[in-house]
Amino acid sequence: MNPFNYSAEQLQAAALDVRRDIITMLVEAKSGHTGGPLSCTDFATALSFRYLNHKPSEPHWTDRDFLFYSIGHVTPVNYSLLAECGYFPLKDLMTFRKLNSRLQGHPHRLDTPGIEISSGSLGQGLSIACGVAKGSKIDKHPRRVFCIMGDGELQEGSCWEAVMFAGHYHLDNLGVIVDYNKRQIDGEVPKIMDVAPLADKWRAFNWQVLEIDGNDMQQILAAYDEMLRHRDRPMVIIAHTTMGKGVSFMEGKAEWHGKPPTMEQGEQALQELGTTYAEWSSRLLAG
Amino acid sequence: MLKELTKLEMKKTREGFGHGLVDLGEKDERIVVLAADVTDSVNAGFFARRFPERFVQMGIAEQNMATVATGLSLVGKIPFYSTYSVFSTCRCMDQIRISICYSNANVKICGAHGGISVGQDGATHQAMEDIAMMRSLPNMKVIVPCDYWQSKRATMAAAYIDGPVFIRFGREAVPTLTDESTPFEFGKGVVLRDGGDVAIIACGVMVYEALVAAEVLGKQGIDCRVINLHTIKPIDRDLIIRAARECGAIVTAEEHQVYGGMGSAVAEVLVSHAPVPQEFVAVMDCFGQSGQPDELLRAYGLKSEDIIAAVKRVLKRK
């Protein structure tokens, strides 16, 4: 059971808070990735607040589901959700990327409650998720394993070793969400090194495939419901998303992959999200 | 105690690994073994046939193997992943660095076919950089056992050493210096022969060559201490410092590149705590080639004669 079990409306409200967290912590850190965290926000929020079987007060609870962010660089959304769920205080978000913070630029298992594995080098998370899924099969444990991957990440060959493994062993306890925002640091994914046709590739490796608008909460919920019903093979949700979703001047722009907003840009972004830097940073520092 | 060096039983270290896994599997449900297509070649097949439900065939995908093993460790398994050492280390170095070492995951990395004595497969299959690479990583532990029994015992010990461990085995049968009752103490080198003129510190197959060299040198009046430094990380600093202070000269011998291996690890201890002359018996910054194992050891300067020559050089510098 998910401890929150939010409705679609509550999830949309939570996702708005997460976007405010992301912008605020990036402005404070003056460093970090903006575009990917914002494109992931909706489906990641739904996982943490509706589907994932976890206990924020007991991060190592042995019967938990596992969630891996194979794209380590989306720490702003990952950390925001952990804090909003109660794994650690909200005020820690204001220490992101600073010396001696528990919130490293890329996630570190030994530093942060709720981080299952250190990551940041792409193309490793799905393999680790496969190991957890296979180990759970050996133990006949009913847990679910989720893995969030990037589209650019799928250019790493090691991803496909893991895709092949999961298909071969029928790991139906494993679900992947690909954040298909079609942008990477150097530009547009189809121009840099095209990963399409994605659905055909995954199907060829014996996966069940769903394609959705990954920024539409109704479609997200329908896809997760289907994932949890489904048995006999692993499932991937190819989530078509918009990089920088929610902030008009960031949407669809590859330049926002790896840079933070300035204070001025942050204020503009937070205004679009219905708050101000002063208001939201005070909320975080008080939490 | 040492038996007569010419009459030792010949056994493979990789078989010690395979038998160690089976013994572990019998007593501990958490043990799982992964292999990447060369299952029988690395003797993981002993375990695979005994415990098929706890064996994971990975196919030829070493990067995935290292990280699937990491995932298995997260749900309480004690995974041993195995293939030739060139593939279990170099091929997936980034996975080992980030997913295993940075996370301090409880993964055991097993490298068969270490060193030039792999033989006719040639340079691609002769792991001679693996010790250097593995010991450079924080949280990693490195063990290079000298014979069958030590390989078996080290394998069994590794299961209960918390965090990442790399164990390196060889391909060929080598003289059995220890027996079933010889204890294996992780992190503690073993003095196999006492002596006060020079200390020869060796690991793996070179321990036997060191003992042969010491025997020959003994007849020439040179009193050699021989140390089996089976654990390279964490290194047995006290034993090395004592050898340096009492003998005044050190020779290291390993089936590995001269840069970054066991000899370098010993030198790091010496220069900081007890600087004495040291000579290196190792592969001198080059790739190997095809050939019979013994021919190769001779061609690349890894035989007892080479240790004897190194001892004579170091004694002149004492």
Coordinates of C-alpha atoms in Angstrom, one line a residue:
Chain A
M1 CA 0.0 0.0 0.0
N2 CA 1.1 3.5 -0.7
P3 CA 0.9 5.5 2.5
F4 CA -0.6 8.6 0.8
N5 CA -2.9 7.1 -1.9
Y6 CA -3.5 10.6 -3.4
S7 CA -6.3 11.3 -5.9
A8 CA -5.6 12.8 -9.3
E9 CA -6.4 16.3 -7.9
Q10 CA -4.1 15.8 -4.9
L11 CA -1.4 14.6 -7.2
Q12 CA -1.7 17.6 -9.4
A13 CA -1.4 19.9 -6.3
A14 CA 1.6 17.8 -5.1
A15 CA 3.3 18.0 -8.5
L16 CA 2.9 21.8 -8.4
D17 CA 4.7 21.9 -5.0
V18 CA 7.4 19.7 -6.4
R19 CA 8.0 22.0 -9.4
R20 CA 8.2 25.0 -6.9
D21 CA 10.8 23.0 -4.8
I22 CA 12.8 22.2 -7.9
I23 CA 13.1 25.8 -9.0
T24 CA 13.8 27.1 -5.5
M25 CA 16.5 24.6 -4.7
L26 CA 18.2 25.1 -8.1
V27 CA 18.2 28.9 -7.6
E28 CA 19.7 28.4 -4.1
A29 CA 22.3 25.9 -5.4
K30 CA 23.2 28.0 -8.4
S31 CA 24.0 24.7 -10.1
G32 CA 22.2 21.6 -11.3
H33 CA 19.7 20.2 -13.9
T34 CA 16.4 21.9 -14.5
G35 CA 14.8 20.5 -17.7
G36 CA 14.7 16.8 -16.9
P37 CA 13.3 17.1 -13.3
L38 CA 10.4 19.2 -14.6
S39 CA 9.6 16.8 -17.4
C40 CA 9.6 13.8 -14.9
T41 CA 7.6 15.6 -12.2
D42 CA 4.1 14.4 -13.0
F43 CA 4.7 10.6 -13.4
A44 CA 7.3 10.6 -10.5
T45 CA 4.9 12.4 -8.2
A46 CA 2.2 9.8 -9.0
L47 CA 4.6 7.0 -8.1
S48 CA 5.7 8.4 -4.8
F49 CA 2.2 9.6 -3.7
R50 CA -0.1 6.9 -5.1
Y51 CA 1.6 3.7 -6.3
L52 CA 4.9 3.0 -4.5
N53 CA 4.6 0.7 -1.5
H54 CA 7.0 2.5 0.9
K55 CA 7.5 3.8 4.4
P56 CA 9.2 7.2 4.5
S57 CA 9.9 6.7 8.3
E58 CA 11.6 3.4 7.6
P59 CA 13.6 3.8 4.4
H60 CA 15.1 0.2 4.6
W61 CA 11.8 -1.5 5.3
T62 CA 12.4 -4.9 3.8
D63 CA 9.0 -5.4 2.2
R64 CA 9.1 -2.1 0.3
D65 CA 8.9 -1.6 -3.4
F66 CA 12.1 -0.3 -5.0
L67 CA 12.2 2.9 -7.2
F68 CA 15.4 3.7 -9.1
Y69 CA 16.2 6.9 -10.9
S70 CA 18.6 5.6 -13.5
I71 CA 19.0 9.2 -14.6
G72 CA 20.9 10.3 -11.5
H73 CA 21.0 13.9 -12.7
V74 CA 17.3 14.5 -12.0
T75 CA 18.1 14.8 -8.2
P76 CA 16.0 17.9 -7.8
V77 CA 12.7 16.0 -8.5
N78 CA 14.0 12.9 -6.7
Y79 CA 15.1 14.9 -3.5
S80 CA 11.9 17.0 -3.6
L81 CA 9.7 14.0 -3.6
L82 CA 11.7 12.3 -0.8
A83 CA 11.4 15.4 1.3
E84 CA 7.8 16.0 0.5
C85 CA 7.1 12.3 1.5
G86 CA 8.9 12.8 4.8
Y87 CA 12.2 11.0 4.3
F88 CA 14.1 14.0 5.5
P89 CA 13.3 17.7 6.4
L90 CA 12.3 20.1 3.6
K91 CA 14.9 22.5 4.8
D92 CA 17.6 20.1 3.6
L93 CA 16.6 20.9 0.0
M94 CA 18.2 24.3 0.5
T95 CA 21.6 22.6 1.1
F96 CA 21.5 20.8 -2.3
R97 CA 25.0 20.7 -4.0
K98 CA 26.7 22.5 -1.1
L99 CA 29.7 21.3 0.8
N100 CA 28.9 18.7 3.5
S101 CA 25.3 18.4 2.4
R102 CA 23.5 15.0 2.4
L103 CA 22.1 16.0 -1.0
Q104 CA 24.9 15.5 -3.5
G105 CA 24.6 16.7 -7.1
H106 CA 24.1 13.1 -8.1
P107 CA 22.5 10.8 -5.6
H108 CA 24.5 8.8 -3.1
R109 CA 23.0 5.8 -1.3
L110 CA 25.1 6.2 1.8
D111 CA 24.2 9.9 2.3
T112 CA 20.5 10.2 1.7
P113 CA 17.5 8.3 3.2
G114 CA 15.4 6.9 0.4
I115 CA 18.1 6.8 -2.2
E116 CA 18.4 3.1 -3.1
I117 CA 21.6 3.3 -5.1
S118 CA 24.3 5.9 -6.1
S119 CA 23.9 6.9 -9.7
G120 CA 25.0 9.6 -12.1
S121 CA 26.8 7.5 -14.7
L122 CA 24.0 6.6 -17.1
G123 CA 22.9 3.2 -18.2
Q124 CA 23.2 1.3 -14.9
G125 CA 19.9 1.8 -13.1
L126 CA 17.8 -0.7 -15.1
S127 CA 20.4 -3.4 -14.5
I128 CA 20.2 -2.8 -10.8
A129 CA 16.4 -2.8 -10.9
C130 CA 16.7 -6.1 -12.8
G131 CA 18.8 -7.5 -10.0
V132 CA 16.2 -6.5 -7.4
A133 CA 13.4 -7.9 -9.5
K134 CA 15.3 -11.2 -10.1
G135 CA 16.2 -11.4 -6.4
S136 CA 12.6 -10.9 -5.5
K137 CA 11.6 -13.7 -7.9
I138 CA 14.1 -16.0 -6.2
D139 CA 12.6 -15.2 -2.8
K140 CA 9.0 -15.3 -4.2
H141 CA 8.5 -11.8 -2.7
P142 CA 5.6 -9.8 -4.2
R143 CA 7.4 -6.5 -4.3
R144 CA 7.4 -4.2 -7.4
V145 CA 10.4 -2.6 -8.9
F146 CA 10.2 0.7 -10.8
C147 CA 12.9 2.4 -12.8
I148 CA 12.9 5.9 -14.3
M149 CA 15.1 6.2 -17.4
G150 CA 15.9 9.0 -19.8
D151 CA 15.6 8.9 -23.6
G152 CA 19.2 10.1 -24.1
E153 CA 20.3 7.5 -21.6
L154 CA 19.1 4.8 -24.0
Q155 CA 22.0 5.7 -26.2
E156 CA 24.2 3.8 -23.6
G157 CA 24.5 0.2 -24.8
S158 CA 24.4 -1.2 -21.3
C159 CA 20.7 -0.3 -21.1
W160 CA 19.9 -2.8 -23.8
E161 CA 21.8 -5.6 -22.0
A162 CA 19.4 -5.0 -19.1
V163 CA 16.3 -4.8 -21.4
M164 CA 17.3 -8.1 -22.9
F165 CA 17.8 -9.6 -19.4
A166 CA 14.4 -8.6 -18.1
G167 CA 12.7 -9.9 -21.2
H168 CA 14.6 -13.2 -21.1
Y169 CA 13.7 -13.8 -17.4
H170 CA 10.1 -12.5 -17.8
L171 CA 10.5 -10.0 -14.9
D172 CA 6.9 -9.0 -14.7
N173 CA 7.5 -7.4 -11.3
L174 CA 9.5 -4.7 -13.1
G175 CA 8.2 -1.5 -14.6
V176 CA 10.1 1.2 -16.5
I177 CA 9.1 4.7 -17.2
V178 CA 11.1 6.4 -20.0
D179 CA 11.1 10.2 -19.8
Y180 CA 10.8 10.8 -23.5
N181 CA 11.4 14.5 -23.6
K182 CA 13.5 14.3 -26.8
R183 CA 16.1 16.6 -25.5
Q184 CA 19.7 16.1 -24.3
I185 CA 22.6 18.4 -23.5
D186 CA 23.8 18.7 -27.1
G187 CA 20.3 19.3 -28.6
E188 CA 17.4 17.2 -29.9
V189 CA 17.7 13.5 -29.4
P190 CA 16.7 12.6 -33.0
K191 CA 19.5 14.8 -34.3
I192 CA 22.1 13.7 -31.8
M193 CA 21.6 10.0 -31.9
D194 CA 18.1 8.9 -32.6
V195 CA 16.6 6.3 -30.2
A196 CA 13.3 5.9 -32.2
P197 CA 11.4 3.7 -32.8
L198 CA 11.3 3.2 -29.1
A199 CA 8.2 1.1 -28.7
D200 CA 9.3 -1.3 -31.4
K201 CA 12.7 -1.7 -29.8
W202 CA 11.2 -2.6 -26.3
R203 CA 8.6 -4.9 -27.9
A204 CA 11.3 -6.8 -29.8
F205 CA 12.9 -7.6 -26.4
N206 CA 9.7 -9.1 -25.1
W207 CA 8.4 -6.1 -23.1
Q208 CA 4.8 -4.9 -22.9
V209 CA 4.7 -1.2 -24.1
L210 CA 2.4 1.7 -23.3
E211 CA 2.8 5.1 -24.8
I212 CA 1.2 8.1 -23.0
D213 CA 1.4 11.9 -22.6
G214 CA 3.7 11.8 -19.6
N215 CA 2.6 15.2 -18.4
D216 CA -1.1 14.3 -18.3
M217 CA -2.1 13.0 -14.9
Q218 CA -5.2 11.0 -16.1
Q219 CA -3.1 9.2 -18.7
I220 CA -0.4 8.6 -16.1
L221 CA -2.8 7.0 -13.6
A222 CA -4.4 4.8 -16.3
A223 CA -0.9 3.6 -17.3
Y224 CA 0.2 2.7 -13.8
D225 CA -3.1 0.9 -13.1
E226 CA -2.5 -1.1 -16.2
M227 CA 1.1 -1.8 -15.1
L228 CA 0.0 -3.1 -11.7
R229 CA -2.7 -5.4 -13.3
H230 CA -0.4 -6.7 -15.9
R231 CA 1.5 -10.0 -15.5
D232 CA 3.8 -12.3 -17.5
R233 CA 6.4 -9.9 -18.8
P234 CA 8.1 -6.6 -17.9
M235 CA 6.3 -3.4 -18.9
V236 CA 7.6 0.0 -20.1
I237 CA 5.7 3.2 -20.1
I238 CA 7.1 5.5 -22.8
A239 CA 6.1 8.9 -21.4
H240 CA 6.1 11.6 -24.0
T241 CA 7.0 14.7 -22.0
T242 CA 8.2 18.2 -22.4
M243 CA 11.6 19.2 -21.1
G244 CA 11.1 22.1 -18.6
K245 CA 7.4 21.4 -18.3
G246 CA 5.5 24.0 -16.3
V247 CA 7.8 27.0 -17.0
S248 CA 7.0 28.7 -20.3
F249 CA 10.5 29.9 -21.2
M250 CA 12.0 26.5 -20.4
E251 CA 9.6 24.2 -22.2
G252 CA 11.2 22.2 -25.0
K253 CA 14.5 23.9 -24.8
A254 CA 17.6 21.6 -24.6
E255 CA 19.7 24.5 -23.1
W256 CA 17.8 23.8 -19.8
H257 CA 19.1 20.3 -19.5
G258 CA 22.0 21.1 -17.3
K259 CA 21.8 24.6 -16.0
P260 CA 19.9 26.3 -13.1
P261 CA 17.8 29.4 -13.4
T262 CA 19.3 32.7 -12.2
M263 CA 17.5 34.4 -9.3
E264 CA 15.7 36.6 -11.9
Q265 CA 14.7 33.6 -14.1
G266 CA 13.8 31.7 -10.9
E267 CA 11.4 34.5 -9.8
Q268 CA 9.8 34.5 -13.2
A269 CA 9.4 30.7 -13.1
L270 CA 8.0 30.7 -9.6
Q271 CA 5.5 33.4 -10.5
E272 CA 4.2 31.2 -13.3
L273 CA 4.0 28.4 -10.7
G274 CA 2.0 30.7 -8.4
T275 CA 4.5 31.7 -5.7
T276 CA 7.7 33.7 -5.1
Y277 CA 11.2 32.8 -4.1
A278 CA 10.8 34.5 -0.8
E279 CA 7.6 32.6 0.0
W280 CA 8.7 29.2 -1.2
S281 CA 12.2 29.3 0.3
S282 CA 10.6 30.3 3.6
R283 CA 8.4 27.3 3.4
L284 CA 11.3 25.0 2.7
L285 CA 13.5 26.5 5.5
A286 CA 10.6 26.1 8.0
G287 CA 10.1 22.4 7.1
Chain B
M1 CA 54.4 -26.1 7.3
L2 CA 56.2 -26.2 4.0
K3 CA 56.3 -29.5 2.2
E4 CA 59.1 -30.4 -0.1
L5 CA 58.7 -28.0 -3.0
T6 CA 59.2 -30.5 -5.8
K7 CA 56.5 -32.9 -4.5
L8 CA 53.6 -30.6 -4.2
E9 CA 50.2 -31.6 -5.5
M10 CA 49.1 -29.5 -8.6
K11 CA 45.6 -28.0 -8.4
K12 CA 43.8 -25.1 -10.0
T13 CA 42.9 -22.1 -7.9
R14 CA 39.7 -21.6 -10.0
E15 CA 38.6 -25.0 -8.8
G16 CA 39.1 -23.9 -5.2
F17 CA 36.8 -21.0 -6.0
G18 CA 34.1 -23.3 -7.5
H19 CA 34.3 -25.7 -4.5
G20 CA 34.2 -22.8 -2.1
L21 CA 31.0 -21.5 -3.7
V22 CA 29.3 -24.9 -3.3
D23 CA 30.3 -25.1 0.4
L24 CA 29.0 -21.6 0.9
G25 CA 25.8 -22.4 -0.9
E26 CA 25.1 -25.4 1.3
K27 CA 25.2 -23.4 4.5
D28 CA 23.9 -20.0 3.4
E29 CA 20.7 -19.4 1.4
R30 CA 21.8 -15.8 0.6
I31 CA 24.6 -16.9 -1.7
V32 CA 23.8 -16.4 -5.4
V33 CA 26.2 -16.8 -8.3
L34 CA 26.3 -15.1 -11.7
A35 CA 28.3 -16.0 -14.7
A36 CA 28.6 -14.7 -18.2
D37 CA 28.7 -17.6 -20.6
V38 CA 32.1 -19.1 -19.4
T39 CA 30.4 -20.8 -16.5
D40 CA 32.3 -24.0 -16.5
S41 CA 35.6 -22.4 -17.5
V42 CA 35.5 -20.3 -14.3
N43 CA 34.1 -23.3 -12.3
A44 CA 30.9 -21.5 -11.4
G45 CA 29.3 -24.6 -12.9
F46 CA 29.8 -26.6 -9.7
F47 CA 27.4 -24.2 -8.0
A48 CA 25.1 -23.8 -11.0
R49 CA 24.3 -27.5 -11.1
R50 CA 24.0 -27.9 -7.3
F51 CA 21.8 -24.8 -6.8
P52 CA 20.2 -23.9 -10.2
E53 CA 17.5 -21.7 -8.5
R54 CA 20.3 -19.5 -7.1
F55 CA 22.4 -19.3 -10.3
V56 CA 21.9 -16.5 -12.8
Q57 CA 23.1 -17.0 -16.3
M58 CA 23.9 -13.5 -17.7
G59 CA 24.9 -14.3 -21.3
I60 CA 27.8 -12.3 -22.6
A61 CA 27.0 -9.0 -20.8
E62 CA 29.5 -8.2 -18.1
Q63 CA 28.4 -4.7 -17.5
N64 CA 24.9 -5.9 -16.8
M65 CA 26.3 -8.7 -14.7
A66 CA 28.1 -6.3 -12.3
T67 CA 25.0 -4.2 -11.9
V68 CA 22.4 -7.0 -11.7
A69 CA 24.7 -8.4 -8.9
T70 CA 24.4 -4.9 -7.2
G71 CA 20.6 -5.2 -7.3
L72 CA 20.7 -8.7 -5.9
S73 CA 22.7 -7.4 -3.0
L74 CA 20.1 -4.7 -2.3
V75 CA 17.5 -7.4 -1.4
G76 CA 19.9 -9.2 1.0
K77 CA 21.6 -11.7 -1.4
I78 CA 25.4 -12.2 -1.3
P79 CA 26.2 -12.2 -5.0
F80 CA 29.4 -13.6 -6.5
Y81 CA 29.8 -12.7 -10.1
S82 CA 32.4 -14.4 -12.2
T83 CA 34.1 -14.5 -15.5
Y84 CA 37.7 -14.0 -16.8
S85 CA 39.3 -11.3 -14.8
V86 CA 39.8 -9.0 -17.8
F87 CA 36.1 -9.0 -18.2
S88 CA 34.9 -9.0 -14.6
T89 CA 37.1 -5.9 -13.9
C90 CA 38.2 -3.8 -16.9
R91 CA 35.1 -4.5 -19.0
C92 CA 32.8 -3.0 -16.4
M93 CA 35.0 -0.6 -14.5
D94 CA 32.4 2.2 -14.4
Q95 CA 29.7 -0.1 -13.0
I96 CA 32.2 -1.2 -10.3
R97 CA 33.1 2.3 -9.5
I98 CA 29.7 3.9 -9.3
S99 CA 27.1 1.1 -8.6
I100 CA 29.3 -1.2 -6.5
C101 CA 32.1 0.8 -4.8
Y102 CA 30.5 4.3 -4.4
S103 CA 27.4 2.6 -3.0
N104 CA 29.5 0.1 -0.9
A105 CA 27.3 -2.7 -2.3
N106 CA 27.9 -6.2 -1.0
V107 CA 29.1 -7.6 -4.3
K108 CA 31.9 -10.2 -4.7
I109 CA 33.8 -9.8 -8.0
C110 CA 35.6 -13.0 -9.1
G111 CA 38.3 -12.9 -11.7
A112 CA 39.5 -16.2 -13.1
H113 CA 42.4 -16.4 -15.6
G114 CA 44.4 -13.7 -13.9
G115 CA 47.9 -13.0 -15.1
I116 CA 50.1 -14.1 -18.1
S117 CA 49.9 -17.8 -17.2
V118 CA 46.5 -17.8 -19.0
G119 CA 48.7 -18.9 -21.9
Q120 CA 47.8 -19.4 -25.5
D121 CA 44.7 -17.1 -25.6
G122 CA 47.1 -14.3 -25.6
A123 CA 47.1 -10.7 -24.4
T124 CA 43.4 -10.0 -24.6
H125 CA 42.7 -12.7 -22.0
Q126 CA 45.7 -12.1 -19.7
A127 CA 44.5 -9.8 -16.9
M128 CA 47.5 -7.9 -15.7
E129 CA 46.0 -4.5 -14.7
D130 CA 43.2 -5.9 -12.6
I131 CA 44.9 -5.5 -9.2
A132 CA 45.8 -1.9 -9.9
M133 CA 42.3 -1.0 -11.1
M134 CA 40.5 -2.7 -8.2
R135 CA 42.8 -1.4 -5.5
S136 CA 42.4 2.2 -6.7
L137 CA 38.7 2.2 -5.8
P138 CA 37.5 3.3 -2.4
N139 CA 35.6 0.5 -0.4
M140 CA 37.1 -2.3 -2.6
K141 CA 39.0 -5.1 -1.0
V142 CA 41.5 -7.2 -3.0
I143 CA 42.6 -10.8 -2.5
V144 CA 45.0 -12.9 -4.6
P145 CA 45.2 -16.4 -3.2
C146 CA 48.2 -18.6 -3.9
D147 CA 46.8 -22.1 -4.4
Y148 CA 43.7 -24.3 -4.4
W149 CA 43.0 -24.4 -0.7
Q150 CA 43.6 -20.7 -0.1
S151 CA 41.3 -19.9 -3.0
K152 CA 38.6 -22.0 -1.5
R153 CA 39.0 -20.4 1.9
A154 CA 39.3 -16.9 0.6
T155 CA 36.1 -17.4 -1.4
M156 CA 34.3 -18.5 1.7
A157 CA 35.7 -15.7 3.8
A158 CA 34.7 -13.1 1.1
A159 CA 31.0 -13.9 1.6
Y160 CA 31.3 -12.4 5.2
I161 CA 33.5 -9.4 4.5
D162 CA 31.1 -6.5 4.3
G163 CA 31.1 -4.6 1.0
P164 CA 32.9 -5.1 -2.4
V165 CA 35.6 -7.7 -2.6
F166 CA 37.7 -8.7 -5.6
I167 CA 39.3 -12.1 -5.7
R168 CA 41.7 -13.1 -8.4
F169 CA 42.3 -16.7 -9.5
G170 CA 44.5 -18.3 -12.2
R171 CA 43.8 -20.7 -15.0
E172 CA 46.5 -23.3 -14.6
A173 CA 47.1 -25.9 -11.9
V174 CA 49.7 -24.6 -9.5
P175 CA 51.6 -26.2 -6.6
T176 CA 49.4 -26.6 -3.4
L177 CA 51.3 -24.9 -0.6
T178 CA 48.5 -24.9 2.0
D179 CA 46.2 -27.7 3.0
E180 CA 42.6 -28.1 4.2
S181 CA 43.5 -27.1 7.8
T182 CA 45.5 -23.9 6.9
P183 CA 43.5 -20.9 8.2
F184 CA 42.9 -17.9 6.0
E185 CA 43.0 -14.6 7.8
F186 CA 41.8 -11.7 5.6
G187 CA 44.2 -8.8 5.7
K188 CA 47.0 -10.7 7.3
G189 CA 50.0 -11.7 5.2
V190 CA 51.7 -15.1 6.0
V191 CA 55.4 -15.6 6.7
L192 CA 56.1 -18.9 4.9
R193 CA 59.8 -18.9 5.6
D194 CA 61.8 -16.8 8.0
G195 CA 65.0 -15.0 7.1
G196 CA 66.9 -11.9 7.9
D197 CA 68.8 -10.8 4.7
V198 CA 65.9 -9.9 2.4
A199 CA 62.2 -10.3 2.4
I200 CA 60.4 -11.6 -0.8
I201 CA 56.8 -10.5 -0.8
A202 CA 54.7 -12.4 -3.3
C203 CA 51.1 -13.1 -4.2
G204 CA 49.3 -15.7 -6.4
V205 CA 51.4 -18.2 -8.3
M206 CA 54.5 -16.1 -7.6
V207 CA 54.5 -17.3 -3.9
Y208 CA 55.7 -20.7 -5.1
E209 CA 58.4 -19.1 -7.3
A210 CA 59.5 -17.1 -4.3
L211 CA 59.8 -20.2 -2.2
V212 CA 61.9 -21.9 -4.9
A213 CA 64.1 -18.8 -5.1
A214 CA 64.6 -18.7 -1.3
E215 CA 65.6 -22.3 -1.3
V216 CA 68.3 -21.7 -4.0
L217 CA 69.5 -18.5 -2.3
G218 CA 69.6 -20.3 1.1
K219 CA 72.2 -22.7 -0.3
Q220 CA 74.2 -19.7 -1.4
G221 CA 74.1 -18.3 2.1
I222 CA 71.4 -15.7 1.6
D223 CA 68.7 -15.9 4.2
C224 CA 65.4 -15.0 2.6
R225 CA 62.1 -14.3 4.4
V226 CA 59.1 -15.2 2.2
I227 CA 55.7 -13.6 2.7
N228 CA 52.5 -14.6 1.0
L229 CA 50.7 -11.3 0.8
H230 CA 47.3 -12.7 -0.3
T231 CA 45.4 -9.6 0.8
I232 CA 46.6 -6.6 -1.2
K233 CA 43.9 -4.3 0.1
P234 CA 43.7 -3.6 3.0
I235 CA 47.4 -4.2 3.1
D236 CA 49.2 -5.7 6.0
R237 CA 51.2 -2.7 6.9
D238 CA 52.7 -4.0 10.1
L239 CA 54.1 -7.1 8.5
I240 CA 55.7 -5.1 5.7
I241 CA 57.2 -2.6 8.0
R242 CA 58.6 -5.4 10.2
A243 CA 60.1 -7.1 7.2
A244 CA 61.7 -3.9 6.1
R245 CA 63.2 -3.1 9.5
E246 CA 64.4 -6.6 10.1
C247 CA 65.7 -7.5 6.6
G248 CA 66.6 -4.1 5.2
A249 CA 65.7 -5.0 1.6
I250 CA 62.5 -6.1 -0.2
V251 CA 61.7 -7.9 -3.4
T252 CA 58.1 -8.0 -4.6
A253 CA 56.9 -10.6 -7.1
E254 CA 53.5 -10.6 -8.9
E255 CA 51.9 -11.8 -12.1
H256 CA 50.8 -8.3 -13.0
Q257 CA 52.0 -5.0 -14.5
V258 CA 54.7 -3.3 -12.5
Y259 CA 52.6 -0.1 -12.3
G260 CA 50.0 -0.1 -9.7
G261 CA 49.9 -3.6 -8.5
M262 CA 51.0 -5.4 -5.3
G263 CA 54.6 -4.2 -5.6
S264 CA 53.4 -0.6 -5.8
A265 CA 51.1 -1.1 -2.8
V266 CA 54.1 -2.4 -0.8
A267 CA 56.3 0.5 -2.0
E268 CA 53.6 3.0 -0.8
V269 CA 54.0 1.5 2.7
L270 CA 57.8 1.4 2.6
V271 CA 58.3 5.1 1.5
S272 CA 56.0 6.3 4.2
H273 CA 57.1 4.1 7.1
A274 CA 60.3 2.2 6.5
P275 CA 62.2 3.2 3.4
V276 CA 64.5 0.4 2.3
P277 CA 65.6 -0.6 -1.2
Q278 CA 63.0 -2.6 -3.2
E279 CA 63.2 -4.5 -6.5
F280 CA 60.1 -5.4 -8.5
V281 CA 59.5 -8.7 -10.3
A282 CA 56.5 -8.0 -12.5
V283 CA 55.4 -7.5 -16.1
M284 CA 57.3 -4.4 -17.3
D285 CA 54.6 -2.2 -18.8
C286 CA 53.8 -4.3 -21.9
F287 CA 51.1 -6.7 -23.1
G288 CA 51.6 -10.4 -23.2
Q289 CA 51.3 -12.8 -26.1
S290 CA 50.3 -16.4 -26.9
G291 CA 52.5 -19.2 -25.6
Q292 CA 52.6 -22.0 -23.1
P293 CA 52.1 -20.7 -19.5
D294 CA 55.5 -21.6 -18.3
E295 CA 57.2 -20.3 -21.4
L296 CA 55.4 -17.0 -20.9
L297 CA 56.3 -16.7 -17.2
R298 CA 60.0 -17.2 -18.2
A299 CA 59.8 -14.9 -21.2
Y300 CA 58.3 -12.1 -19.1
G301 CA 60.7 -12.4 -16.2
L302 CA 58.3 -14.1 -13.7
K303 CA 60.3 -17.2 -12.7
S304 CA 62.3 -18.0 -9.6
E305 CA 65.5 -17.2 -11.5
D306 CA 64.2 -13.6 -11.9
I307 CA 63.4 -13.4 -8.2
I308 CA 67.0 -14.6 -7.5
A309 CA 68.4 -11.9 -9.8
A310 CA 66.2 -9.3 -8.1
V311 CA 67.4 -10.4 -4.7
K312 CA 71.0 -10.0 -5.7
R313 CA 70.3 -6.5 -7.1
V314 CA 68.5 -5.3 -4.0
L315 CA 71.2 -6.7 -1.7
K316 CA 73.8 -4.5 -3.5
R317 CA 71.7 -1.5 -2.8
K318 CA 71.2 -2.4 0.9

